Coordinates of C-alpha atoms in Angstrom, one line a residue:
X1 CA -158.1 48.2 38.6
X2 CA -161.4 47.9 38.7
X3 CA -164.4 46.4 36.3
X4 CA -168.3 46.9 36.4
X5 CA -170.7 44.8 34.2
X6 CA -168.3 44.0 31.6
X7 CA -170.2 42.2 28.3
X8 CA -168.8 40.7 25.1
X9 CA -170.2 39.3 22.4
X10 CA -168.7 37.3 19.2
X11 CA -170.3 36.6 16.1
X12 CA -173.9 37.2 15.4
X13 CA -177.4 34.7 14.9
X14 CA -176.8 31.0 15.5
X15 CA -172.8 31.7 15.8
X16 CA -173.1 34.4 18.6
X17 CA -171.1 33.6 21.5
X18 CA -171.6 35.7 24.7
X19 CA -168.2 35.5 25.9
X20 CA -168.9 37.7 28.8
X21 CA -171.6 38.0 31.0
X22 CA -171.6 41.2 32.8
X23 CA -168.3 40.3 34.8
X24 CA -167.6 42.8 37.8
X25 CA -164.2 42.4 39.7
X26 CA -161.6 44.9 41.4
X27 CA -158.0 43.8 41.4
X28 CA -155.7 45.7 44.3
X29 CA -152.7 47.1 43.9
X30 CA -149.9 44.6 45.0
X31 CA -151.4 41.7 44.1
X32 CA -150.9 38.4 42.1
X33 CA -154.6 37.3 40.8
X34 CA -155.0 34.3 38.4
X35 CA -157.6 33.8 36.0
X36 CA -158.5 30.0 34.8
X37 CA -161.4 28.1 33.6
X38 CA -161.7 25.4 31.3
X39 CA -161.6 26.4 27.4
X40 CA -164.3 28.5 26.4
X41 CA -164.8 30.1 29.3
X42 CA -164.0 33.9 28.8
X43 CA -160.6 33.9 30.4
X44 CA -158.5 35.1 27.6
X45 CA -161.3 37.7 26.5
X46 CA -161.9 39.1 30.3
X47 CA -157.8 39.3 30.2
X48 CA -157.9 40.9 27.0
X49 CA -160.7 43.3 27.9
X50 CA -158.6 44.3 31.5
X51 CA -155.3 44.9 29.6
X52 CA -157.0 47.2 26.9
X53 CA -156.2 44.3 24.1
X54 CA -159.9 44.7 23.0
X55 CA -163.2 46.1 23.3
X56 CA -166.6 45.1 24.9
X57 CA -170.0 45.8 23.9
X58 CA -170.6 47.1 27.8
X59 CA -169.5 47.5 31.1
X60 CA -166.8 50.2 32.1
X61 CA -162.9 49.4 33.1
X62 CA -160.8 51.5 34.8
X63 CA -157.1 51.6 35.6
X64 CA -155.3 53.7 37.6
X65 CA -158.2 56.1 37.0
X66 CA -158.4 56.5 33.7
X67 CA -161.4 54.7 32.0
X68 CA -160.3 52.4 29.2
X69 CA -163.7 52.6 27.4
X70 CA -163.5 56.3 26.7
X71 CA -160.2 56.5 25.2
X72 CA -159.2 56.4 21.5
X73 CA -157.0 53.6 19.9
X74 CA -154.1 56.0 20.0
X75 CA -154.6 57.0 23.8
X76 CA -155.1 53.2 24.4
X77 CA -151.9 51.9 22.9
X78 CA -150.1 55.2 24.6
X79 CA -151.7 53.5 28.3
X80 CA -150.6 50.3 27.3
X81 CA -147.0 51.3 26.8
X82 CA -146.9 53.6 29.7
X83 CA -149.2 51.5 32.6
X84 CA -149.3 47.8 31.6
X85 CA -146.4 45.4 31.3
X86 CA -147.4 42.2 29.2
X87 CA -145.5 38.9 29.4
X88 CA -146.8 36.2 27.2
X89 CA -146.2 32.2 26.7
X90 CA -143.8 33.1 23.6
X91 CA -141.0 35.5 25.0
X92 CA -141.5 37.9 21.9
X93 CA -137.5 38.6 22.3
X94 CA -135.5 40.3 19.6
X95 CA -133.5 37.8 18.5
X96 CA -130.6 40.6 17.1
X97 CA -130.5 42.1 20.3
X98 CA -129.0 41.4 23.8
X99 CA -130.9 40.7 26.8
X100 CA -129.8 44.4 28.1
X101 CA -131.3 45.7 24.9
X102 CA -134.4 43.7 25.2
X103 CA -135.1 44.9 28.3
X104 CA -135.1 48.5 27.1
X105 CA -136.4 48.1 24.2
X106 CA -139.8 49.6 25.1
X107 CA -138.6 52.4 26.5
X108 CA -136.5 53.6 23.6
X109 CA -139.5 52.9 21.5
X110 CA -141.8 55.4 23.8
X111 CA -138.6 57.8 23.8
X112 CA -138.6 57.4 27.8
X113 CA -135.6 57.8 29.9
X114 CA -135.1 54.8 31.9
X115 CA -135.2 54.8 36.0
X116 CA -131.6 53.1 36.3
X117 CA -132.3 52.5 40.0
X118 CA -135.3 51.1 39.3
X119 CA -134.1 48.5 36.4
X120 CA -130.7 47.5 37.9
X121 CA -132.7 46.4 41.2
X122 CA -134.8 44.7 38.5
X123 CA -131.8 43.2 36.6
X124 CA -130.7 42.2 40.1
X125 CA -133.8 40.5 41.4
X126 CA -134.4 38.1 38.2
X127 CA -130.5 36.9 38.3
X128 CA -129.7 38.3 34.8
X129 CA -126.6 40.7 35.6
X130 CA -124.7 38.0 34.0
X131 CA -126.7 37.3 31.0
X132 CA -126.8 41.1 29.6
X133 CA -124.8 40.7 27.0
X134 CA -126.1 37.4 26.0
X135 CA -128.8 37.3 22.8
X136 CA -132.0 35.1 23.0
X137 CA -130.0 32.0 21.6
X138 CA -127.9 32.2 24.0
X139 CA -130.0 31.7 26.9
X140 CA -132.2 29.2 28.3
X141 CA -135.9 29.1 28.1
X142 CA -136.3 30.5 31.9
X143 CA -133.6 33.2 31.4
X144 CA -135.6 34.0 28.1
X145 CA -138.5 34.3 30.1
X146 CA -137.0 36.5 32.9
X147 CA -135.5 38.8 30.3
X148 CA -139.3 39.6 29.1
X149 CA -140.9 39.8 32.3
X150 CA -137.6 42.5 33.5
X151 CA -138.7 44.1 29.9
X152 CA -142.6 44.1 31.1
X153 CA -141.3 46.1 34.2
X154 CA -139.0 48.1 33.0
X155 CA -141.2 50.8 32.9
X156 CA -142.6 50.8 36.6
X157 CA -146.1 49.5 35.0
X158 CA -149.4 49.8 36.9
X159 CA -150.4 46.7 35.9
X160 CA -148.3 43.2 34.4
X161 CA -150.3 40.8 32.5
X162 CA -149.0 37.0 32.1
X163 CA -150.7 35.3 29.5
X164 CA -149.7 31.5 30.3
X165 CA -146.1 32.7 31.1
X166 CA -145.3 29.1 32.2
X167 CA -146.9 27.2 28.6
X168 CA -143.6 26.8 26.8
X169 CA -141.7 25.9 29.8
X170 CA -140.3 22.6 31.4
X171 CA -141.7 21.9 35.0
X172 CA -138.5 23.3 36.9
X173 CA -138.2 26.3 34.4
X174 CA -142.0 26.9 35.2
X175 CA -141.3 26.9 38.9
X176 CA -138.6 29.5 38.5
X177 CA -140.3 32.1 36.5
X178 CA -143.4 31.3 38.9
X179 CA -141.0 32.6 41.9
X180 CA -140.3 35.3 40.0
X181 CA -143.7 36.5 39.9
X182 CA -144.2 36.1 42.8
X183 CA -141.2 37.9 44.0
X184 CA -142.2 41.0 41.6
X185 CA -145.3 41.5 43.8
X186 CA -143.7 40.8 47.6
X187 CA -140.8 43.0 46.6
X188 CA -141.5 45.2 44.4
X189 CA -145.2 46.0 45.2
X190 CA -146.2 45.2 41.7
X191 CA -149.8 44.3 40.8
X192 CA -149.8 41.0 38.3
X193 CA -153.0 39.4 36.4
X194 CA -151.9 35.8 35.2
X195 CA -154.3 33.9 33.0
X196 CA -153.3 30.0 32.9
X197 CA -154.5 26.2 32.5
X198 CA -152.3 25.2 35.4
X199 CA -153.7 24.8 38.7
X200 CA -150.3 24.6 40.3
X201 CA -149.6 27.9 39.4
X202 CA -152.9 29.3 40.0
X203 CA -152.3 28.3 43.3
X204 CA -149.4 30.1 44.2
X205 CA -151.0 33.5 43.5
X206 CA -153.5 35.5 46.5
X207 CA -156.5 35.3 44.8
X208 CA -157.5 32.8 42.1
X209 CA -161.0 34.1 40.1
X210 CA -162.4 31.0 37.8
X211 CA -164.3 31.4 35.1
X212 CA -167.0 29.4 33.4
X213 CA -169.7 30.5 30.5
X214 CA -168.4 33.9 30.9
X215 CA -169.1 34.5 34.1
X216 CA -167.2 34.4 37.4
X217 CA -168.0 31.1 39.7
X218 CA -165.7 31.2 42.5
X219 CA -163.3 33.7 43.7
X220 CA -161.1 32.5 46.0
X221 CA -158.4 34.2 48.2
X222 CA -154.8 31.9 48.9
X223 CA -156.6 29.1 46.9
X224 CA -155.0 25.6 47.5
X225 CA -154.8 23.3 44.1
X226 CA -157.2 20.7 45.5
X227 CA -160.0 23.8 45.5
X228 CA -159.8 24.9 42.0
X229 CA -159.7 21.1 40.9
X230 CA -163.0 20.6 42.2
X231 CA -163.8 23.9 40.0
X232 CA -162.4 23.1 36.7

């Protein structure tokens, strides 16, 4: 993925609120990049922007060499289903439906075919062969949250976007789906944009990019907790 010169801008005279200021940044296959800042700071708009959520005013985005800027509403949500996976802090679960139907819930939606291969190693690698006949209620928060991100991948996305997948979620459950994450990039090669207030799991991603006034201030690579404290 990559972004050139992106600008945003909210509201209009007094209320007009430059959320980004011509923000540039590439994001490499394979890897696990975290966005943070303090509140205010563009994060959730510049995540929005990369995932094709919303518009900017300027700038140009491309993924997987399609530009998002040119494209329709139509073509947009038809990339969204078919190249990004999204993961958010509420799991967005079906409550009717089992964790097996969760998971391939998008795909019937699009009228895909599923890669069986592809989702059983998935199914496999987040623990959740047990828990596929189980509905929402029936699991934990952390399996709630591994069902949704094995929904997210289901369709071999270019791209998965975590929007504070750890907010709702106890310290140890936090740690778990964290590993997962993590895992979905060393093993399955997947590229993962995470937005989130927690410096602890910003930490445990390759590359950490702060935000502050809408614009980048530090990109770091392996950043250790103590850095981005002194950044936040």
């Amino acid at each position: 993925m990559h972004a050139t010169n992106l600008h945003k801008t909210y509201g209009k005279g007094e209320a007009k609120v430059e959320a980004l200021k011509g923000v540039s940044v590439s994001i490499p296959v394979g890897q696990f990049t975290a966005i943070l800042g303090p509140s205010g700071s563009g994060k959730s708009t510049l995540m929005h922007a990369l995932a094709g959520l919303d518009t900017i005013d300027s700038g140009s985005i491309q993924l997987a060499g399609t530009e998002l800027t040119a494209l329709k509403d139509d073509q947009l949500t038809r990339l969204r289903a078919e190249k990004i996976g999204f993961v958010f802090q509420a799991f967005n679960l079906v409550p009717t439906l089992s964790a097996e139907q969760n998971i391939l819930l998008p795909l019937q939606l699009a009228k895909q075919s599923p890669d069986q291969a592809w989702v059983d190693g998935i199914i496999d690698l987040l623990g959740l062969r047990d828990r596929l006949s189980h509905r929402p209620a029936q699991m934990s928060g952390g399996q709630q949250q591994r069902v949704a991100l094995a929904r997210a991948l289901a369709s071999k996305p270019a791209l998965i976007v975590a929007d504070e997948p750890t907010g709702n979620l106890d310290t140890k459950t936090s740690a778990e789906v964290l590993k997962v994450l993590r895992s979905c990039v060393d093993e399955l090669g997947q590229t993962v944009l995470m937005v989130t207030h927690d410096l602890h799991a910003a930490a445990l991603a390759d590359r950490a990019l702060v935000l502050r006034d809408g614009q980048i201030v530090a990109d770091l690579a392996h950043p250790a907790e103590t850095q981005l404290q002194g950044l936040i």
